[in-house]
Amino acid sequence: MRKLWDLFGKKEDKQVAEQQNAKETKLTEASSADQKLVSGSFVYGVQDTFKLLNSNDLVVVGRVKGTVYPGMAVYVSNFGDDNGSILVTTVLGLEIDQTPVDTATDCLVALKLEAGQKVDIKIGSIVHTRDISTKEVHDAYISAIGDVYVLRKNLDLSDDEIASMSITDCTEAWRLFNWFHSKNSANESEEEKLANREKIEKLACALCKKILAADEIYTVFNKVTGEPHMFSHTIKQDNDSYMCTPPDIMIISKVYSKQYEAMYSADQFEIRKIENGTNKDGIYNFLGSTFYLNGACGVAILSEQTAIDASKLVPKPDYGDTPQINIPVTNPDLMRWMLLIGQLGHPETPDTELIYKLYYRFMSIEMTKAMFIIPMQSEGEIPTADKNGKTVLKEGLQINFPTMKGKYNRDAVRMFTDWKRLNMEYGPEWSGFLQPVSGMIDVLDCAINATKYPASGCYISKDMYEEMIKMVAN
């Protein structure tokens, strides 16, 4: 048996010359070792890599599940990469504890991969035979990420290490780190907990940049509201009162998009692709709209255990020096609760009834404060508004605004929380004026965001509004 150093180290000059003169072996072609038809089955998560001098071959270290032999044709993939491809190469040799071996089963082992340096093999890359299932590949990937980034490095990662990680790599490392330390938190000092939070903060900051720079991300859309689904939980507190966790939307990496499609009912949800576009601002604009029009408070990435605050991704708009007339009309604090109520639907159990009442109270508070856009057309020119957005109308000017058949034998005026919703129903020939519900409710009921997604709004009658006023006062 040859010595391990001979196997994984430098070749003799004659061998190098022969290799240079030989036709280059492509990863997608079977090599001479492959042609030996060595059979077997295994999956292997890469935990470390070592380049060889004067060779395109690569040594990887990781844990094998199954049995691996020299000469096996194998697939190599970066499971966590959005645009990762599957490549074919050959196992040239094995080492266990720096000793060459002819076989390895269910253990930590070094593999020499033919022409492995020609591709991006890294921590979390998977080497496997063709019979291995997607689930087995995924499990090996998760094990490698956890073994290296959590158990070995305790998430103490350099900038270069983080730069090499994909969105999925970062998120899974974060999730596993949270899980591991939640099991051991009772034994950790406050200094250790603070250090762990700082590690998460560093990874989360890098993750924000990766999300905004991605070619595409995916998110869970609610077909009832027509907006990204909001994830929130209602928690009973020690004083028997209840609180809601800040609602987040879910961001999904491309590699997990099909898995999430299987998890969510197609009748109610859609896993929708958000493309960044050529200007690389599509994801930023999507998130900005979701946060500052819809009222989402952040994003959960792959799971609710790995969440980032909205302001870390898209800063909250600052209108401090902006004239009132130029400030866009938005109502995110109201939209948040209307969308959550729309998602909930009609409460049919005591638990959903409780959640509905909680959402309704928060919605009522915001409803009494909100300013809405009423679509408007005029017969004649409307004077330009002053710096505070106020306009003095000329005598005799006729203004038309749309109404609809409402409930309880009353007509309703159509009002919108923002221009996005108004433009879903009315074209550029329509302008708008601002009114609170209190400015219209004595004459007309108010249909808020009456679009093709009525669950993104609500209908306010005079009696209902008076009840809201009383609720807020109490």
Short mmCIF file of C-alpha atoms in Angstrom, two decimals:
data_model
loop_
_atom_site.label_atom_id
_atom_site.label_comp_id
_atom_site.label_asym_id
_atom_site.label_seq_id
_atom_site.Cartn_x
_atom_site.Cartn_y
_atom_site.Cartn_z
CA MET A 1 0.00 0.00 0.00
CA ARG A 2 1.32 3.47 -0.90
CA LYS A 3 1.98 5.95 1.86
CA LEU A 4 -0.70 8.55 2.48
CA TRP A 5 1.61 11.43 1.81
CA ASP A 6 2.35 9.94 -1.59
CA LEU A 7 -1.37 9.66 -2.20
CA PHE A 8 -2.32 13.20 -1.15
CA GLY A 9 0.98 15.03 -1.61
CA LYS A 10 3.26 16.08 -4.47
CA LYS A 11 3.89 13.82 -7.45
CA GLU A 12 7.29 13.05 -8.88
CA ASP A 13 8.44 15.39 -11.66
CA LYS A 14 7.96 12.65 -14.26
CA GLN A 15 4.39 12.10 -13.13
CA VAL A 16 3.67 15.84 -13.26
CA ALA A 17 5.07 16.07 -16.80
CA GLU A 18 2.96 13.12 -17.90
CA GLN A 19 -0.10 14.70 -16.35
CA GLN A 20 0.52 18.01 -18.12
CA ASN A 21 0.91 16.27 -21.48
CA ALA A 22 -2.17 14.16 -21.01
CA LYS A 23 -5.59 15.25 -22.22
CA GLU A 24 -7.37 17.14 -19.43
CA THR A 25 -10.08 15.12 -17.69
CA LYS A 26 -13.41 16.93 -17.48
CA LEU A 27 -15.53 16.56 -14.38
CA THR A 28 -18.51 15.56 -16.45
CA GLU A 29 -16.61 12.72 -18.12
CA ALA A 30 -15.75 9.37 -16.61
CA SER A 31 -12.06 8.96 -15.75
CA SER A 32 -10.07 5.74 -15.91
CA ALA A 33 -10.82 5.20 -12.22
CA ASP A 34 -14.52 5.60 -12.95
CA GLN A 35 -14.30 2.94 -15.63
CA LYS A 36 -13.40 0.35 -13.01
CA LEU A 37 -17.09 0.39 -12.13
CA VAL A 38 -16.47 0.36 -8.39
CA SER A 39 -19.89 0.00 -6.77
CA GLY A 40 -21.12 1.27 -3.43
CA SER A 41 -23.37 3.84 -1.82
CA PHE A 42 -22.59 6.80 0.42
CA VAL A 43 -23.27 10.45 1.18
CA TYR A 44 -20.60 12.74 2.56
CA GLY A 45 -20.69 16.30 3.94
CA VAL A 46 -17.52 18.34 3.40
CA GLN A 47 -16.12 19.90 6.58
CA ASP A 48 -12.75 21.12 5.27
CA THR A 49 -10.74 21.33 2.04
CA PHE A 50 -7.01 21.19 1.20
CA LYS A 51 -5.48 22.14 -2.12
CA LEU A 52 -2.58 20.14 -3.56
CA LEU A 53 0.48 21.64 -5.21
CA ASN A 54 0.96 21.03 -8.93
CA SER A 55 -2.40 19.32 -9.17
CA ASN A 56 -6.07 20.12 -9.81
CA ASP A 57 -7.07 17.38 -7.41
CA LEU A 58 -8.52 18.35 -4.03
CA VAL A 59 -8.51 16.73 -0.60
CA VAL A 60 -11.72 17.11 1.40
CA VAL A 61 -12.40 16.05 4.97
CA GLY A 62 -15.82 15.10 6.25
CA ARG A 63 -18.07 12.42 7.65
CA VAL A 64 -19.22 9.61 5.39
CA LYS A 65 -22.54 7.83 5.80
CA GLY A 66 -22.32 4.53 3.98
CA THR A 67 -19.19 3.03 2.44
CA VAL A 68 -16.71 4.74 0.11
CA TYR A 69 -13.90 3.17 -1.96
CA PRO A 70 -11.22 4.59 -4.23
CA GLY A 71 -12.37 4.60 -7.85
CA MET A 72 -16.00 5.42 -7.17
CA ALA A 73 -17.74 7.85 -9.54
CA VAL A 74 -19.46 10.47 -7.40
CA TYR A 75 -21.60 13.57 -7.64
CA VAL A 76 -20.52 16.82 -5.97
CA SER A 77 -23.05 19.57 -5.23
CA ASN A 78 -23.33 22.73 -3.18
CA PHE A 79 -26.78 22.08 -1.77
CA GLY A 80 -27.05 25.49 -0.10
CA ASP A 81 -26.22 27.55 -3.21
CA ASP A 82 -29.09 29.01 -5.23
CA ASN A 83 -27.39 28.40 -8.56
CA GLY A 84 -25.34 25.36 -7.64
CA SER A 85 -24.81 22.67 -10.26
CA ILE A 86 -24.16 18.95 -9.88
CA LEU A 87 -20.76 17.75 -11.08
CA VAL A 88 -19.30 14.29 -11.57
CA THR A 89 -15.79 13.28 -10.52
CA THR A 90 -13.89 10.32 -9.06
CA VAL A 91 -12.60 9.38 -5.62
CA LEU A 92 -8.86 8.80 -6.07
CA GLY A 93 -7.99 7.79 -2.52
CA LEU A 94 -8.92 7.73 1.19
CA GLU A 95 -7.28 8.59 4.51
CA ILE A 96 -8.39 7.91 8.08
CA ASP A 97 -6.27 9.50 10.82
CA GLN A 98 -3.53 10.22 8.24
CA THR A 99 -3.38 6.57 7.22
CA PRO A 100 -4.26 5.40 3.68
CA VAL A 101 -7.19 2.97 3.58
CA ASP A 102 -8.99 1.03 0.89
CA THR A 103 -12.46 1.57 2.33
CA ALA A 104 -14.25 3.74 4.90
CA THR A 105 -17.67 3.26 6.48
CA ASP A 106 -19.65 5.68 8.70
CA CYS A 107 -16.64 7.67 9.91
CA LEU A 108 -14.58 10.83 9.50
CA VAL A 109 -12.45 10.36 6.39
CA ALA A 110 -10.37 12.39 3.93
CA LEU A 111 -11.14 11.92 0.23
CA LYS A 112 -8.97 12.86 -2.71
CA LEU A 113 -11.24 14.09 -5.53
CA GLU A 114 -10.04 14.15 -9.11
CA ALA A 115 -9.88 17.73 -10.49
CA GLY A 116 -11.73 18.94 -7.39
CA GLN A 117 -10.03 22.35 -7.50
CA LYS A 118 -11.82 23.20 -10.73
CA VAL A 119 -15.10 23.68 -8.90
CA ASP A 120 -16.19 25.55 -5.78
CA ILE A 121 -16.10 22.81 -3.17
CA LYS A 122 -16.50 24.26 0.32
CA ILE A 123 -17.87 23.57 3.79
CA GLY A 124 -21.32 22.08 3.30
CA SER A 125 -20.62 20.69 -0.18
CA ILE A 126 -21.96 17.17 -0.60
CA VAL A 127 -20.21 14.20 -2.23
CA HIS A 128 -22.50 11.27 -2.96
CA THR A 129 -23.32 8.36 -5.19
CA ARG A 130 -26.17 8.58 -7.68
CA ASP A 131 -28.60 6.47 -5.62
CA ILE A 132 -28.70 8.93 -2.70
CA SER A 133 -32.03 10.73 -2.16
CA THR A 134 -32.51 14.50 -1.90
CA LYS A 135 -33.42 14.09 1.77
CA GLU A 136 -30.16 12.26 2.46
CA VAL A 137 -28.23 15.01 0.67
CA HIS A 138 -30.06 17.64 2.74
CA ASP A 139 -29.40 15.81 6.02
CA ALA A 140 -25.69 15.51 5.22
CA TYR A 141 -25.58 19.22 4.37
CA ILE A 142 -27.22 20.21 7.66
CA SER A 143 -24.84 17.94 9.59
CA ALA A 144 -21.78 19.48 7.92
CA ILE A 145 -22.98 23.04 8.56
CA GLY A 146 -23.73 22.22 12.20
CA ASP A 147 -20.52 20.28 12.83
CA VAL A 148 -18.28 23.04 11.47
CA TYR A 149 -19.98 26.37 12.11
CA VAL A 150 -21.66 25.50 15.42
CA LEU A 151 -19.82 22.66 17.18
CA ARG A 152 -16.30 23.46 15.97
CA LYS A 153 -16.35 27.24 15.46
CA ASN A 154 -19.26 28.23 17.76
CA LEU A 155 -20.28 30.72 15.05
CA ASP A 156 -17.04 32.64 15.55
CA LEU A 157 -16.58 33.25 11.83
CA SER A 158 -14.15 35.43 9.90
CA ASP A 159 -15.27 37.85 7.20
CA ASP A 160 -13.82 35.53 4.55
CA GLU A 161 -15.72 32.55 5.93
CA ILE A 162 -19.00 34.47 5.93
CA ALA A 163 -18.31 35.75 2.40
CA SER A 164 -18.09 32.15 1.15
CA MET A 165 -21.47 31.25 2.65
CA SER A 166 -24.78 31.42 0.81
CA ILE A 167 -28.06 32.77 2.21
CA THR A 168 -29.03 29.19 3.06
CA ASP A 169 -25.65 28.44 4.66
CA CYS A 170 -25.87 31.52 6.89
CA THR A 171 -29.47 30.88 7.90
CA GLU A 172 -28.99 27.20 8.70
CA ALA A 173 -25.84 27.96 10.74
CA TRP A 174 -27.79 30.62 12.66
CA ARG A 175 -30.75 28.30 13.25
CA LEU A 176 -28.56 25.44 14.47
CA PHE A 177 -26.59 27.83 16.70
CA ASN A 178 -29.85 29.05 18.28
CA TRP A 179 -31.03 25.50 18.81
CA PHE A 180 -27.74 24.34 20.33
CA HIS A 181 -27.45 27.23 22.77
CA SER A 182 -31.13 27.07 23.75
CA LYS A 183 -30.36 23.59 25.11
CA ASN A 184 -27.39 24.90 27.09
CA SER A 185 -28.48 28.43 28.06
CA ALA A 186 -28.90 27.55 31.74
CA ASN A 187 -25.17 26.85 31.96
CA GLU A 188 -24.05 30.00 30.15
CA SER A 189 -22.92 33.22 31.82
CA GLU A 190 -24.28 36.63 30.83
CA GLU A 191 -20.94 37.36 29.15
CA GLU A 192 -21.27 34.22 27.03
CA LYS A 193 -24.85 35.09 26.09
CA LEU A 194 -23.77 38.60 25.07
CA ALA A 195 -20.93 37.17 22.97
CA ASN A 196 -23.38 34.82 21.26
CA ARG A 197 -25.74 37.70 20.44
CA GLU A 198 -22.83 39.62 18.92
CA LYS A 199 -21.95 36.63 16.73
CA ILE A 200 -25.54 36.42 15.53
CA GLU A 201 -25.60 40.16 14.87
CA LYS A 202 -22.49 39.90 12.70
CA LEU A 203 -23.95 37.03 10.69
CA ALA A 204 -27.34 38.77 10.38
CA CYS A 205 -25.72 41.95 9.02
CA ALA A 206 -23.93 39.92 6.37
CA LEU A 207 -27.14 38.06 5.61
CA CYS A 208 -28.95 41.36 4.96
CA LYS A 209 -26.38 42.25 2.29
CA LYS A 210 -26.66 38.82 0.70
CA ILE A 211 -30.47 39.06 0.55
CA LEU A 212 -30.42 42.51 -1.06
CA ALA A 213 -27.77 41.40 -3.58
CA ALA A 214 -29.41 38.08 -4.50
CA ASP A 215 -30.70 37.51 -8.03
CA GLU A 216 -33.98 36.33 -6.56
CA ILE A 217 -35.67 35.36 -3.34
CA TYR A 218 -39.00 33.69 -2.66
CA THR A 219 -41.73 34.57 -0.20
CA VAL A 220 -45.06 33.18 1.03
CA PHE A 221 -47.96 35.13 -0.48
CA ASN A 222 -51.47 34.90 0.94
CA LYS A 223 -54.02 34.50 -1.86
CA VAL A 224 -56.81 35.99 0.27
CA THR A 225 -55.08 39.32 0.93
CA GLY A 226 -52.93 39.39 -2.20
CA GLU A 227 -49.93 40.33 -0.04
CA PRO A 228 -47.00 38.54 1.61
CA HIS A 229 -48.34 36.43 4.45
CA MET A 230 -47.62 37.80 7.92
CA PHE A 231 -46.43 35.43 10.62
CA SER A 232 -47.37 36.43 14.17
CA HIS A 233 -48.18 34.64 17.41
CA THR A 234 -50.49 35.60 20.26
CA ILE A 235 -48.96 34.93 23.67
CA LYS A 236 -50.63 34.91 27.07
CA GLN A 237 -48.65 36.88 29.65
CA ASP A 238 -48.29 36.35 33.39
CA ASN A 239 -50.97 38.94 34.18
CA ASP A 240 -53.47 37.05 31.98
CA SER A 241 -53.30 39.70 29.26
CA TYR A 242 -52.26 38.86 25.70
CA MET A 243 -49.63 40.22 23.34
CA CYS A 244 -48.87 39.71 19.65
CA THR A 245 -45.38 39.09 18.36
CA PRO A 246 -44.36 41.61 15.67
CA PRO A 247 -45.53 40.14 12.35
CA ASP A 248 -42.82 39.13 9.88
CA ILE A 249 -42.96 37.90 6.32
CA MET A 250 -41.12 34.73 5.31
CA ILE A 251 -38.12 34.83 2.97
CA ILE A 252 -37.12 31.58 1.27
CA SER A 253 -33.94 30.85 -0.65
CA LYS A 254 -34.23 29.38 -4.13
CA VAL A 255 -32.87 26.00 -3.03
CA TYR A 256 -35.78 25.56 -0.57
CA SER A 257 -38.56 27.05 -2.73
CA LYS A 258 -39.93 23.70 -3.95
CA GLN A 259 -39.87 22.28 -0.44
CA TYR A 260 -41.94 25.20 0.83
CA GLU A 261 -44.41 24.81 -2.03
CA ALA A 262 -45.13 21.34 -0.68
CA MET A 263 -45.50 22.68 2.87
CA TYR A 264 -48.15 25.33 2.13
CA SER A 265 -51.61 24.70 0.71
CA ALA A 266 -51.85 25.90 -2.88
CA ASP A 267 -55.49 26.89 -2.23
CA GLN A 268 -54.46 29.61 0.21
CA PHE A 269 -50.78 30.32 -0.45
CA GLU A 270 -48.34 30.93 -3.28
CA ILE A 271 -44.56 30.70 -3.09
CA ARG A 272 -43.74 33.73 -5.22
CA LYS A 273 -40.41 34.65 -6.77
CA ILE A 274 -39.14 38.19 -6.19
CA GLU A 275 -36.54 39.14 -8.79
CA ASN A 276 -33.88 41.77 -8.16
CA GLY A 277 -33.76 42.92 -11.79
CA THR A 278 -30.96 44.52 -13.74
CA ASN A 279 -30.81 47.54 -11.41
CA LYS A 280 -30.49 45.26 -8.38
CA ASP A 281 -33.23 47.15 -6.52
CA GLY A 282 -36.19 44.82 -6.95
CA ILE A 283 -35.76 43.04 -3.62
CA TYR A 284 -35.08 46.32 -1.79
CA ASN A 285 -38.25 47.89 -3.24
CA PHE A 286 -40.33 44.81 -2.47
CA LEU A 287 -39.20 44.78 1.14
CA GLY A 288 -39.69 48.54 1.50
CA SER A 289 -43.30 48.21 0.31
CA THR A 290 -43.91 45.24 2.59
CA PHE A 291 -42.53 47.06 5.64
CA TYR A 292 -43.71 50.63 5.13
CA LEU A 293 -46.99 50.11 3.28
CA ASN A 294 -48.17 46.78 4.72
CA GLY A 295 -46.73 47.15 8.20
CA ALA A 296 -44.61 44.00 8.37
CA CYS A 297 -42.03 44.39 11.13
CA GLY A 298 -39.27 42.25 9.63
CA VAL A 299 -38.42 39.05 7.82
CA ALA A 300 -38.15 35.48 8.99
CA ILE A 301 -35.62 33.64 6.85
CA LEU A 302 -36.57 29.99 6.27
CA SER A 303 -37.98 29.78 9.81
CA GLU A 304 -39.34 32.08 12.50
CA GLN A 305 -36.26 31.32 14.63
CA THR A 306 -34.06 33.35 12.28
CA ALA A 307 -35.63 36.80 11.94
CA ILE A 308 -34.27 40.24 11.06
CA ASP A 309 -35.84 43.62 11.90
CA ALA A 310 -37.20 45.64 8.99
CA SER A 311 -34.88 48.61 9.58
CA LYS A 312 -31.80 46.40 9.18
CA LEU A 313 -32.78 45.68 5.59
CA VAL A 314 -34.55 48.88 4.51
CA PRO A 315 -34.25 52.02 6.68
CA LYS A 316 -37.52 53.64 7.69
CA PRO A 317 -38.26 56.67 5.47
CA ASP A 318 -37.27 59.97 7.09
CA TYR A 319 -39.59 62.83 6.11
CA GLY A 320 -38.25 65.28 8.70
CA ASP A 321 -37.34 67.98 6.16
CA THR A 322 -39.96 67.08 3.55
CA PRO A 323 -42.88 69.49 2.95
CA GLN A 324 -46.18 67.96 4.01
CA ILE A 325 -47.48 68.01 0.46
CA ASN A 326 -44.62 65.79 -0.73
CA ILE A 327 -44.95 63.13 1.97
CA PRO A 328 -46.58 59.99 0.48
CA VAL A 329 -49.78 58.77 2.07
CA THR A 330 -49.18 55.50 3.94
CA ASN A 331 -50.88 53.70 6.80
CA PRO A 332 -48.62 50.75 7.71
CA ASP A 333 -49.79 50.63 11.34
CA LEU A 334 -53.38 50.18 10.16
CA MET A 335 -52.57 47.85 7.26
CA ARG A 336 -50.72 45.51 9.62
CA TRP A 337 -53.91 44.70 11.55
CA MET A 338 -56.26 44.67 8.57
CA LEU A 339 -54.02 42.14 6.82
CA LEU A 340 -53.75 39.97 9.93
CA ILE A 341 -57.54 40.01 10.30
CA GLY A 342 -57.92 39.25 6.59
CA GLN A 343 -55.59 36.26 6.91
CA LEU A 344 -57.46 35.00 9.96
CA GLY A 345 -60.85 35.05 8.30
CA HIS A 346 -64.01 34.39 10.26
CA PRO A 347 -63.07 33.09 13.74
CA GLU A 348 -64.51 29.64 14.35
CA THR A 349 -62.82 28.57 17.60
CA PRO A 350 -62.33 30.22 21.03
CA ASP A 351 -58.64 30.70 20.25
CA THR A 352 -59.22 32.41 16.90
CA GLU A 353 -62.01 34.49 18.47
CA LEU A 354 -59.55 35.74 21.08
CA ILE A 355 -56.94 36.53 18.42
CA TYR A 356 -59.54 38.32 16.30
CA LYS A 357 -60.60 40.55 19.19
CA LEU A 358 -56.98 41.43 19.90
CA TYR A 359 -56.31 42.32 16.26
CA TYR A 360 -59.58 44.24 16.06
CA ARG A 361 -58.70 46.41 19.05
CA PHE A 362 -55.34 47.35 17.54
CA MET A 363 -57.02 48.03 14.20
CA SER A 364 -59.60 50.28 15.88
CA ILE A 365 -56.87 52.37 17.50
CA GLU A 366 -55.20 52.97 14.14
CA MET A 367 -58.47 53.42 12.24
CA THR A 368 -59.45 56.46 14.32
CA LYS A 369 -56.08 58.13 13.57
CA ALA A 370 -55.63 57.27 9.89
CA MET A 371 -55.92 59.58 6.88
CA PHE A 372 -57.23 57.98 3.69
CA ILE A 373 -57.12 58.86 0.00
CA ILE A 374 -60.50 59.32 -1.67
CA PRO A 375 -60.32 59.12 -5.49
CA MET A 376 -61.42 62.38 -7.07
CA GLN A 377 -62.17 63.92 -10.45
CA SER A 378 -63.01 67.59 -10.93
CA GLU A 379 -64.73 69.64 -13.59
CA GLY A 380 -62.29 72.50 -13.66
CA GLU A 381 -58.79 73.17 -12.39
CA ILE A 382 -57.99 72.61 -8.72
CA PRO A 383 -55.65 75.23 -7.21
CA THR A 384 -52.18 74.07 -6.18
CA ALA A 385 -51.93 73.04 -2.54
CA ASP A 386 -49.85 75.06 -0.11
CA LYS A 387 -46.76 73.68 1.66
CA ASN A 388 -48.99 72.00 4.25
CA GLY A 389 -51.03 70.24 1.57
CA LYS A 390 -54.12 72.44 2.01
CA THR A 391 -56.14 73.69 -0.95
CA VAL A 392 -58.80 76.40 -1.09
CA LEU A 393 -61.39 75.41 -3.68
CA LYS A 394 -63.01 77.98 -5.93
CA GLU A 395 -66.73 78.55 -5.59
CA GLY A 396 -68.73 76.46 -8.02
CA LEU A 397 -66.00 73.87 -8.60
CA GLN A 398 -67.62 70.45 -9.00
CA ILE A 399 -65.80 67.43 -7.56
CA ASN A 400 -66.77 63.82 -8.18
CA PHE A 401 -65.72 60.92 -6.02
CA PRO A 402 -66.78 57.28 -6.34
CA THR A 403 -69.31 55.59 -4.10
CA MET A 404 -70.58 52.04 -4.01
CA LYS A 405 -73.66 50.25 -2.78
CA GLY A 406 -72.94 49.60 0.86
CA LYS A 407 -74.58 47.72 3.68
CA TYR A 408 -77.70 48.46 5.70
CA ASN A 409 -79.25 50.55 2.88
CA ARG A 410 -76.42 53.10 2.99
CA ASP A 411 -74.03 54.06 0.24
CA ALA A 412 -70.31 53.92 0.96
CA VAL A 413 -67.41 56.10 -0.16
CA ARG A 414 -64.33 54.29 -1.42
CA MET A 415 -61.21 55.15 0.59
CA PHE A 416 -57.67 53.83 0.27
CA THR A 417 -54.78 53.53 2.69
CA ASP A 418 -52.17 54.40 0.04
CA TRP A 419 -51.69 55.06 -3.65
CA LYS A 420 -50.73 51.45 -4.32
CA ARG A 421 -54.25 50.27 -3.45
CA LEU A 422 -55.94 53.21 -5.16
CA ASN A 423 -54.03 52.54 -8.39
CA MET A 424 -55.27 48.96 -8.35
CA GLU A 425 -58.77 50.34 -9.08
CA TYR A 426 -58.33 53.77 -10.68
CA GLY A 427 -56.18 55.08 -13.50
CA PRO A 428 -53.93 58.14 -13.80
CA GLU A 429 -56.88 60.38 -14.67
CA TRP A 430 -57.91 60.20 -11.00
CA SER A 431 -56.36 62.35 -8.31
CA GLY A 432 -57.27 62.18 -4.65
CA PHE A 433 -57.99 64.11 -1.49
CA LEU A 434 -57.39 63.14 2.11
CA GLN A 435 -60.01 62.47 4.73
CA PRO A 436 -60.25 60.53 7.99
CA VAL A 437 -63.17 58.18 8.49
CA SER A 438 -64.68 60.74 10.86
CA GLY A 439 -64.90 63.24 7.99
CA MET A 440 -67.25 61.02 5.95
CA ILE A 441 -68.99 58.59 8.27
CA ASP A 442 -71.94 60.86 9.17
CA VAL A 443 -72.93 60.96 5.50
CA LEU A 444 -71.57 57.75 4.01
CA ASP A 445 -70.18 54.44 5.19
CA CYS A 446 -66.50 53.90 4.38
CA ALA A 447 -65.23 51.05 2.20
CA ILE A 448 -61.50 50.81 2.93
CA ASN A 449 -59.36 49.24 0.16
CA ALA A 450 -62.29 47.80 -1.78
CA THR A 451 -60.13 46.06 -4.38
CA LYS A 452 -60.12 42.55 -5.83
CA TYR A 453 -58.60 41.61 -2.47
CA PRO A 454 -61.29 42.85 -0.05
CA ALA A 455 -59.55 41.03 2.82
CA SER A 456 -56.81 43.67 2.64
CA GLY A 457 -59.31 46.25 3.86
CA CYS A 458 -62.60 46.52 5.73
CA TYR A 459 -66.06 48.06 5.67
CA ILE A 460 -66.85 50.69 8.32
CA SER A 461 -70.45 51.56 9.15
CA LYS A 462 -71.45 54.47 11.38
CA ASP A 463 -72.38 52.16 14.28
CA MET A 464 -69.13 50.23 13.89
CA TYR A 465 -67.08 53.41 13.94
CA GLU A 466 -68.82 54.68 17.06
CA GLU A 467 -68.03 51.36 18.77
CA MET A 468 -64.38 51.77 17.76
CA ILE A 469 -64.30 55.24 19.33
CA LYS A 470 -65.68 53.85 22.59
CA MET A 471 -63.21 50.94 22.56
CA VAL A 472 -60.25 53.25 22.04
CA ALA A 473 -61.45 55.57 24.81
CA ASN A 474 -61.52 52.65 27.26
#
